[in-house]
PDB file of C-alpha atoms in Angstrom:
ATOM      1  CA  MET H   1     -36.671 -46.726   5.341  1.00  0.00           C
ATOM      2  CA  GLY H   2     -38.460 -50.071   5.614  1.00  0.00           C
ATOM      3  CA  ARG H   3     -36.942 -51.374   2.390  1.00  0.00           C
ATOM      4  CA  GLY H   4     -33.441 -50.598   3.660  1.00  0.00           C
ATOM      5  CA  ILE H   5     -34.129 -52.366   6.958  1.00  0.00           C
ATOM      6  CA  ALA H   6     -35.383 -55.498   5.172  1.00  0.00           C
ATOM      7  CA  GLU H   7     -32.489 -55.478   2.703  1.00  0.00           C
ATOM      8  CA  ARG H   8     -30.087 -55.622   5.661  1.00  0.00           C
ATOM      9  CA  GLY H   9     -31.872 -58.703   7.002  1.00  0.00           C
ATOM     10  CA  ALA H  10     -33.436 -56.918   9.973  1.00  0.00           C
ATOM     11  CA  VAL H  11     -37.050 -57.002  11.142  1.00  0.00           C
ATOM     12  CA  LEU H  12     -39.084 -53.779  11.063  1.00  0.00           C
ATOM     13  CA  ILE H  13     -40.869 -53.187  14.357  1.00  0.00           C
ATOM     14  CA  CYS H  14     -43.135 -50.158  14.490  1.00  0.00           C
ATOM     15  CA  GLY H  15     -46.390 -48.929  15.967  1.00  0.00           C
ATOM     16  CA  GLY H  16     -48.302 -50.696  13.200  1.00  0.00           C
ATOM     17  CA  MET H  17     -50.659 -47.850  12.392  1.00  0.00           C
ATOM     18  CA  THR H  18     -50.764 -45.350   9.485  1.00  0.00           C
ATOM     19  CA  GLY H  19     -48.476 -42.591   8.225  1.00  0.00           C
ATOM     20  CA  VAL H  20     -44.738 -43.149   8.587  1.00  0.00           C
ATOM     21  CA  MET H  21     -45.353 -46.582  10.135  1.00  0.00           C
ATOM     22  CA  GLU H  22     -47.419 -47.753   7.168  1.00  0.00           C
ATOM     23  CA  HIS H  23     -44.927 -46.345   4.695  1.00  0.00           C
ATOM     24  CA  GLY H  24     -42.037 -48.155   6.416  1.00  0.00           C
ATOM     25  CA  ALA H  25     -43.954 -51.435   6.618  1.00  0.00           C
ATOM     26  CA  ARG H  26     -44.873 -51.219   2.939  1.00  0.00           C
ATOM     27  CA  GLY H  27     -41.211 -50.752   1.995  1.00  0.00           C
ATOM     28  CA  ALA H  28     -40.068 -53.643   4.184  1.00  0.00           C
ATOM     29  CA  ARG H  29     -42.759 -55.945   2.805  1.00  0.00           C
ATOM     30  CA  ALA H  30     -41.859 -54.994  -0.804  1.00  0.00           C
ATOM     31  CA  ALA H  31     -38.264 -56.060  -0.089  1.00  0.00           C
ATOM     32  CA  GLY H  32     -39.389 -59.401   1.358  1.00  0.00           C
ATOM     33  CA  GLY H  33     -38.889 -58.364   4.989  1.00  0.00           C
ATOM     34  CA  LEU H  34     -40.851 -59.186   8.117  1.00  0.00           C
ATOM     35  CA  THR H  35     -42.937 -56.476   9.770  1.00  0.00           C
ATOM     36  CA  ILE H  36     -44.213 -56.407  13.339  1.00  0.00           C
ATOM     37  CA  GLY H  37     -46.722 -53.848  14.565  1.00  0.00           C
ATOM     38  CA  LEU H  38     -47.080 -53.044  18.271  1.00  0.00           C
ATOM     39  CA  LEU H  39     -50.570 -51.563  18.322  1.00  0.00           C
ATOM     40  CA  PRO H  40     -51.814 -49.246  21.067  1.00  0.00           C
ATOM     41  CA  GLY H  41     -55.311 -50.732  21.183  1.00  0.00           C
ATOM     42  CA  GLU H  42     -56.821 -54.157  21.637  1.00  0.00           C
ATOM     43  CA  ASP H  43     -57.774 -55.029  18.054  1.00  0.00           C
ATOM     44  CA  PRO H  44     -55.080 -56.511  15.788  1.00  0.00           C
ATOM     45  CA  ASP H  45     -57.269 -55.637  12.777  1.00  0.00           C
ATOM     46  CA  ASP H  46     -56.350 -51.972  13.375  1.00  0.00           C
ATOM     47  CA  ALA H  47     -52.895 -52.631  11.910  1.00  0.00           C
ATOM     48  CA  ASN H  48     -52.027 -51.267   8.501  1.00  0.00           C
ATOM     49  CA  PRO H  49     -52.230 -53.868   5.693  1.00  0.00           C
ATOM     50  CA  TYR H  50     -48.420 -54.273   5.476  1.00  0.00           C
ATOM     51  CA  ILE H  51     -47.975 -55.614   9.008  1.00  0.00           C
ATOM     52  CA  ASP H  52     -47.204 -59.340   9.094  1.00  0.00           C
ATOM     53  CA  VAL H  53     -47.496 -59.793  12.860  1.00  0.00           C
ATOM     54  CA  ALA H  54     -49.921 -57.479  14.671  1.00  0.00           C
ATOM     55  CA  ILE H  55     -49.585 -57.400  18.440  1.00  0.00           C
ATOM     56  CA  ALA H  56     -52.500 -55.582  20.057  1.00  0.00           C
ATOM     57  CA  THR H  57     -50.966 -54.416  23.333  1.00  0.00           C
ATOM     58  CA  GLY H  58     -53.975 -52.620  24.805  1.00  0.00           C
ATOM     59  CA  ILE H  59     -51.552 -50.256  26.581  1.00  0.00           C
ATOM     60  CA  GLY H  60     -51.686 -47.152  24.406  1.00  0.00           C
ATOM     61  CA  HIS H  61     -48.498 -45.177  23.989  1.00  0.00           C
ATOM     62  CA  SER H  62     -46.845 -47.225  26.721  1.00  0.00           C
ATOM     63  CA  ARG H  63     -46.048 -49.644  23.919  1.00  0.00           C
ATOM     64  CA  ASN H  64     -43.144 -47.303  23.110  1.00  0.00           C
ATOM     65  CA  ALA H  65     -41.424 -48.692  26.205  1.00  0.00           C
ATOM     66  CA  ILE H  66     -41.612 -52.208  24.756  1.00  0.00           C
ATOM     67  CA  LEU H  67     -40.164 -51.021  21.475  1.00  0.00           C
ATOM     68  CA  ALA H  68     -37.291 -49.123  23.091  1.00  0.00           C
ATOM     69  CA  ARG H  69     -36.501 -52.015  25.425  1.00  0.00           C
ATOM     70  CA  THR H  70     -36.446 -54.757  22.787  1.00  0.00           C
ATOM     71  CA  ALA H  71     -35.114 -53.025  19.669  1.00  0.00           C
ATOM     72  CA  ASP H  72     -31.427 -53.231  18.796  1.00  0.00           C
ATOM     73  CA  GLY H  73     -31.609 -49.648  17.533  1.00  0.00           C
ATOM     74  CA  VAL H  74     -34.139 -46.875  16.943  1.00  0.00           C
ATOM     75  CA  ILE H  75     -34.724 -44.458  14.080  1.00  0.00           C
ATOM     76  CA  ALA H  76     -36.985 -41.648  15.327  1.00  0.00           C
ATOM     77  CA  ILE H  77     -38.971 -40.071  12.480  1.00  0.00           C
ATOM     78  CA  GLY H  78     -41.089 -36.960  12.838  1.00  0.00           C
ATOM     79  CA  GLY H  79     -41.661 -34.657  15.746  1.00  0.00           C
ATOM     80  CA  GLY H  80     -44.715 -35.920  17.597  1.00  0.00           C
ATOM     81  CA  LEU H  81     -44.834 -36.533  21.317  1.00  0.00           C
ATOM     82  CA  GLY H  82     -44.801 -40.296  20.689  1.00  0.00           C
ATOM     83  CA  THR H  83     -41.488 -39.827  18.898  1.00  0.00           C
ATOM     84  CA  LEU H  84     -40.116 -37.832  21.814  1.00  0.00           C
ATOM     85  CA  SER H  85     -41.188 -40.647  24.129  1.00  0.00           C
ATOM     86  CA  GLU H  86     -39.369 -43.217  21.972  1.00  0.00           C
ATOM     87  CA  ILE H  87     -36.229 -41.063  21.958  1.00  0.00           C
ATOM     88  CA  ALA H  88     -36.215 -40.732  25.745  1.00  0.00           C
ATOM     89  CA  LEU H  89     -36.858 -44.428  26.287  1.00  0.00           C
ATOM     90  CA  ALA H  90     -34.198 -45.503  23.773  1.00  0.00           C
ATOM     91  CA  LEU H  91     -31.659 -43.219  25.451  1.00  0.00           C
ATOM     92  CA  ARG H  92     -32.613 -44.575  28.864  1.00  0.00           C
ATOM     93  CA  ASN H  93     -32.214 -48.148  27.597  1.00  0.00           C
ATOM     94  CA  GLN H  94     -28.878 -47.253  25.972  1.00  0.00           C
ATOM     95  CA  ARG H  95     -30.006 -48.145  22.464  1.00  0.00           C
ATOM     96  CA  PRO H  96     -28.347 -46.479  19.492  1.00  0.00           C
ATOM     97  CA  ILE H  97     -30.749 -43.860  18.159  1.00  0.00           C
ATOM     98  CA  ILE H  98     -30.763 -41.417  15.268  1.00  0.00           C
ATOM     99  CA  GLY H  99     -33.458 -39.015  14.138  1.00  0.00           C
ATOM    100  CA  ILE H 100     -34.863 -37.847  10.826  1.00  0.00           C
ATOM    101  CA  ARG H 101     -36.864 -34.590  10.856  1.00  0.00           C
ATOM    102  CA  THR H 102     -37.413 -34.879  14.582  1.00  0.00           C
ATOM    103  CA  TRP H 103     -36.592 -33.384  17.979  1.00  0.00           C
ATOM    104  CA  ARG H 104     -33.063 -32.101  18.463  1.00  0.00           C
ATOM    105  CA  PHE H 105     -31.525 -31.690  21.883  1.00  0.00           C
ATOM    106  CA  ASP H 106     -29.750 -28.384  22.452  1.00  0.00           C
ATOM    107  CA  ARG H 107     -26.414 -28.667  24.281  1.00  0.00           C
ATOM    108  CA  ASP H 108     -26.618 -24.989  25.256  1.00  0.00           C
ATOM    109  CA  ARG H 109     -29.663 -25.774  27.353  1.00  0.00           C
ATOM    110  CA  ARG H 110     -27.917 -28.778  28.917  1.00  0.00           C
ATOM    111  CA  THR H 111     -30.332 -31.349  27.537  1.00  0.00           C
ATOM    112  CA  GLU H 112     -27.705 -34.035  26.988  1.00  0.00           C
ATOM    113  CA  PRO H 113     -27.035 -36.048  24.950  1.00  0.00           C
ATOM    114  CA  GLU H 114     -27.507 -34.369  21.598  1.00  0.00           C
ATOM    115  CA  LEU H 115     -29.477 -36.582  19.247  1.00  0.00           C
ATOM    116  CA  PRO H 116     -27.678 -37.262  15.973  1.00  0.00           C
ATOM    117  CA  LEU H 117     -29.805 -36.399  12.956  1.00  0.00           C
ATOM    118  CA  ALA H 118     -29.668 -37.866   9.465  1.00  0.00           C
ATOM    119  CA  ALA H 119     -30.604 -36.047   6.288  1.00  0.00           C
ATOM    120  CA  THR H 120     -31.810 -39.177   4.473  1.00  0.00           C
ATOM    121  CA  PRO H 121     -33.155 -42.636   5.342  1.00  0.00           C
ATOM    122  CA  THR H 122     -30.024 -44.229   3.833  1.00  0.00           C
ATOM    123  CA  GLU H 123     -27.776 -42.102   6.032  1.00  0.00           C
ATOM    124  CA  ALA H 124     -29.798 -43.049   9.125  1.00  0.00           C
ATOM    125  CA  LEU H 125     -29.663 -46.762   8.305  1.00  0.00           C
ATOM    126  CA  GLU H 126     -25.922 -46.714   7.660  1.00  0.00           C
ATOM    127  CA  TRP H 127     -25.255 -44.874  10.934  1.00  0.00           C
ATOM    128  CA  LEU H 128     -27.495 -47.196  12.952  1.00  0.00           C
ATOM    129  CA  PHE H 129     -26.202 -50.462  11.485  1.00  0.00           C
ATOM    130  CA  ARG H 130     -22.566 -49.356  12.021  1.00  0.00           C
ATOM    131  CA  ARG H 131     -23.337 -48.869  15.714  1.00  0.00           C
ATOM    132  CA  MET H 132     -25.325 -52.069  16.034  1.00  0.00           C
ATOM    133  CA  THR H 133     -22.516 -54.122  14.483  1.00  0.00           C
ATOM    134  CA  GLY H 134     -19.717 -52.384  16.387  1.00  0.00           C
ATOM    135  CA  ARG H 135     -18.197 -50.772  13.317  1.00  0.00           C
ATOM    136  CA  ALA H 136     -18.808 -47.195  14.460  1.00  0.00           C
TER     137      ALA H 136
END
């Protein structure tokens, strides 16, 4: 995912920690991209080693609001509560958003709008960049 973001000339902004965030940052860095980590705590040294700019917010999971407010688009990966928070905030801020292996909204239960899901990182990137550039 990170490699594809960097190859399109975009900046990867993530939570800056481990797991999916570290994997994405490593891919972006390998492709010569810039990585920014919005950390929940107060120590920038907590960032994974692939983060170029570590911003220690000291605001915990509230940092998701910063991400959703400033990002041009959001790819939600995984099914944790932090991911659900990012989805809700991106929808509220009218940012294009697509998920990979994450929460899906069920129209039958009237939880609109339904979140589009991608099967692969490439599919998610293509969908998101089409929306961000107005070529949807």
